[in-house]
mmCIF file of C-alpha atoms in Angstrom:
data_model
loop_
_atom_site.group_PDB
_atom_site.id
_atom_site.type_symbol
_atom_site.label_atom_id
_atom_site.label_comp_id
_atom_site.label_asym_id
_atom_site.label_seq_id
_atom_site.Cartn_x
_atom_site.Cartn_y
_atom_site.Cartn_z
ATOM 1 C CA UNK A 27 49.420 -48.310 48.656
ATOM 2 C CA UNK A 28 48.600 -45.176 50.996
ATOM 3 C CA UNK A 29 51.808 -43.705 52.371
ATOM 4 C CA UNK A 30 49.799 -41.058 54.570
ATOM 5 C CA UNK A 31 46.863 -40.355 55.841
ATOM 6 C CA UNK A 32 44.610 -37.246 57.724
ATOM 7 C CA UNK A 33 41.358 -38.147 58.486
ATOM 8 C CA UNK A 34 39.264 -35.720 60.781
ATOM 9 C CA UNK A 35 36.036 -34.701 61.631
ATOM 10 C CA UNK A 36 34.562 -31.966 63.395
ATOM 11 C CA UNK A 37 30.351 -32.463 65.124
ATOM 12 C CA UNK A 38 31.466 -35.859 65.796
ATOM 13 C CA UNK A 39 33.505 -34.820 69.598
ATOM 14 C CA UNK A 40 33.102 -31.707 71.526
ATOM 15 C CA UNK A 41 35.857 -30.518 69.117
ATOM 16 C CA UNK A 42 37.486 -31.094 65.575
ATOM 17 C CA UNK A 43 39.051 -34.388 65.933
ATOM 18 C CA UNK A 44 41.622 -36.889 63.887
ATOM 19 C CA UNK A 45 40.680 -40.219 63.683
ATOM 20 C CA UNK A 46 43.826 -42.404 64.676
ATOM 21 C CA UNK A 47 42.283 -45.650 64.153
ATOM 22 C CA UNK A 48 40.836 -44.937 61.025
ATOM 23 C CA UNK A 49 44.753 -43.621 59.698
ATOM 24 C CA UNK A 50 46.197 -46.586 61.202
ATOM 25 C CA UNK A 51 43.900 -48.510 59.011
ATOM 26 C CA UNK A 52 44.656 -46.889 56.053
ATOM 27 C CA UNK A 53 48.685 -46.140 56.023
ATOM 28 C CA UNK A 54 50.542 -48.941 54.381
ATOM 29 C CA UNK A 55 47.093 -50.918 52.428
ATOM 30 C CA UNK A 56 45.856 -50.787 49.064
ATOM 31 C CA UNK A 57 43.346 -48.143 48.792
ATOM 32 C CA UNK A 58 40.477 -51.028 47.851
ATOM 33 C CA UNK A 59 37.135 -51.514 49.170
ATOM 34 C CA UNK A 60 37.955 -54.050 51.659
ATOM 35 C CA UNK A 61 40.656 -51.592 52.891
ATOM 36 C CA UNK A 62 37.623 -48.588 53.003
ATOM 37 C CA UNK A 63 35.378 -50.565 54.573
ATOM 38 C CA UNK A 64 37.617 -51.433 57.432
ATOM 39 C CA UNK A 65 38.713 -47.641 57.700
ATOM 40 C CA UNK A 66 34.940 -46.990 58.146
ATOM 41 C CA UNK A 67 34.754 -49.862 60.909
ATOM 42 C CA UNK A 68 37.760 -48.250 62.459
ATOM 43 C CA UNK A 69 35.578 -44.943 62.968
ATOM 44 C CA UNK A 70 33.845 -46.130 65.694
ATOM 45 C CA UNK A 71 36.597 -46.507 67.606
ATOM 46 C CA UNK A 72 37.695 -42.862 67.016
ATOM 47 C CA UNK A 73 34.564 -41.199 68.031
ATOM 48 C CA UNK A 74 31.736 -41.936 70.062
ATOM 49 C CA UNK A 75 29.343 -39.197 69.248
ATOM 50 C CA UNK A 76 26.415 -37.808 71.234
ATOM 51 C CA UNK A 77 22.837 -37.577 70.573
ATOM 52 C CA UNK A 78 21.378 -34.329 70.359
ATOM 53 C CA UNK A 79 17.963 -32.585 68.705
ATOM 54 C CA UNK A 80 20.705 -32.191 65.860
ATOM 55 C CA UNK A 81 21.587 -35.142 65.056
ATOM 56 C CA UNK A 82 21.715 -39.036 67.032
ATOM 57 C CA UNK A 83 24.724 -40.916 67.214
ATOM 58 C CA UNK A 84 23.850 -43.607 64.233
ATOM 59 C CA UNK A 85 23.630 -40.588 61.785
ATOM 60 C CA UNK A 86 27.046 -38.670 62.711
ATOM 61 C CA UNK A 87 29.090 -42.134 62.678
ATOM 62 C CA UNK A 88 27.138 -43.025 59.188
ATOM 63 C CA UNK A 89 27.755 -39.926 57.799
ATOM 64 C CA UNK A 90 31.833 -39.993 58.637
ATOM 65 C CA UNK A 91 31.622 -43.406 56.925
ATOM 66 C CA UNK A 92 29.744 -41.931 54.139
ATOM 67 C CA UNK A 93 32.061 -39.525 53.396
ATOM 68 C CA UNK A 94 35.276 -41.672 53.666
ATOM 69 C CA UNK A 95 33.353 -43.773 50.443
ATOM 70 C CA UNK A 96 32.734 -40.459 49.052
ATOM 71 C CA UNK A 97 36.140 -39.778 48.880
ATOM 72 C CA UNK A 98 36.811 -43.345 47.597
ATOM 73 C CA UNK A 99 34.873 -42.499 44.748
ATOM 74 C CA UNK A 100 36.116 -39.182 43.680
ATOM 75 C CA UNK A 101 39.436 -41.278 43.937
ATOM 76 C CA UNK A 102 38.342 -44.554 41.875
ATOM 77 C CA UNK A 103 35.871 -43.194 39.531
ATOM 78 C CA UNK A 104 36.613 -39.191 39.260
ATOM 79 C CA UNK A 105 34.095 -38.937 36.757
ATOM 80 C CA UNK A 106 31.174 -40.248 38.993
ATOM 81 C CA UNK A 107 29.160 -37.328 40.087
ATOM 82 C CA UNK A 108 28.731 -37.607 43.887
ATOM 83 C CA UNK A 109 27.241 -34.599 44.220
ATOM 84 C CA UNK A 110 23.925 -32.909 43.387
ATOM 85 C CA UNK A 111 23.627 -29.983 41.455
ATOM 86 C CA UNK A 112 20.621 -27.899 40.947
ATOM 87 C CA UNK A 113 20.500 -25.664 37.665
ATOM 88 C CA UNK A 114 17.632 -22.756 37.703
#
């Protein structure tokens, strides 16, 4: 069960912003898949971001959601690399 939760993100609002919806979602479930999944629904309803010749809209919210399941898996499976190392 999640007692707390911070969730934040900055590029997605004109400044660094918590996502309320998505903590709402979160405080008081089972940290589970169904519960992530809703948590990354619950996004959208935290940010509307803009489209701009950095990014469009689709990729900033996917990219939020990605990182929420991210953090699911550091969480669930620490031993699952999520990230990519390069070795020279």
């Amino acid at each position: 069960m999640i007692d707390e939760a911070r969730v934040a993100f900055g590029g997605m609002a004109a400044i660094p912003k918590r996502a309320m919806n998505c903590e709402r979602t979160l405080i008081g479930a089972a940290f589970d898949t169904e519960t992530l999944e809703r948590a990354c629904t619950a996004l959208e309803k935290d940010f509307t971001p803009l489209t701009d010749f950095r990014a469009s809209r689709e990729y900033r919210l996917l990219v939020a959601q990605n990182l929420l399941r991210k953090c699911f898996l550091e969480q669930h499976a620490p031993k699952t690399e999520t990230r990519v190392t390069a070795y020279v």
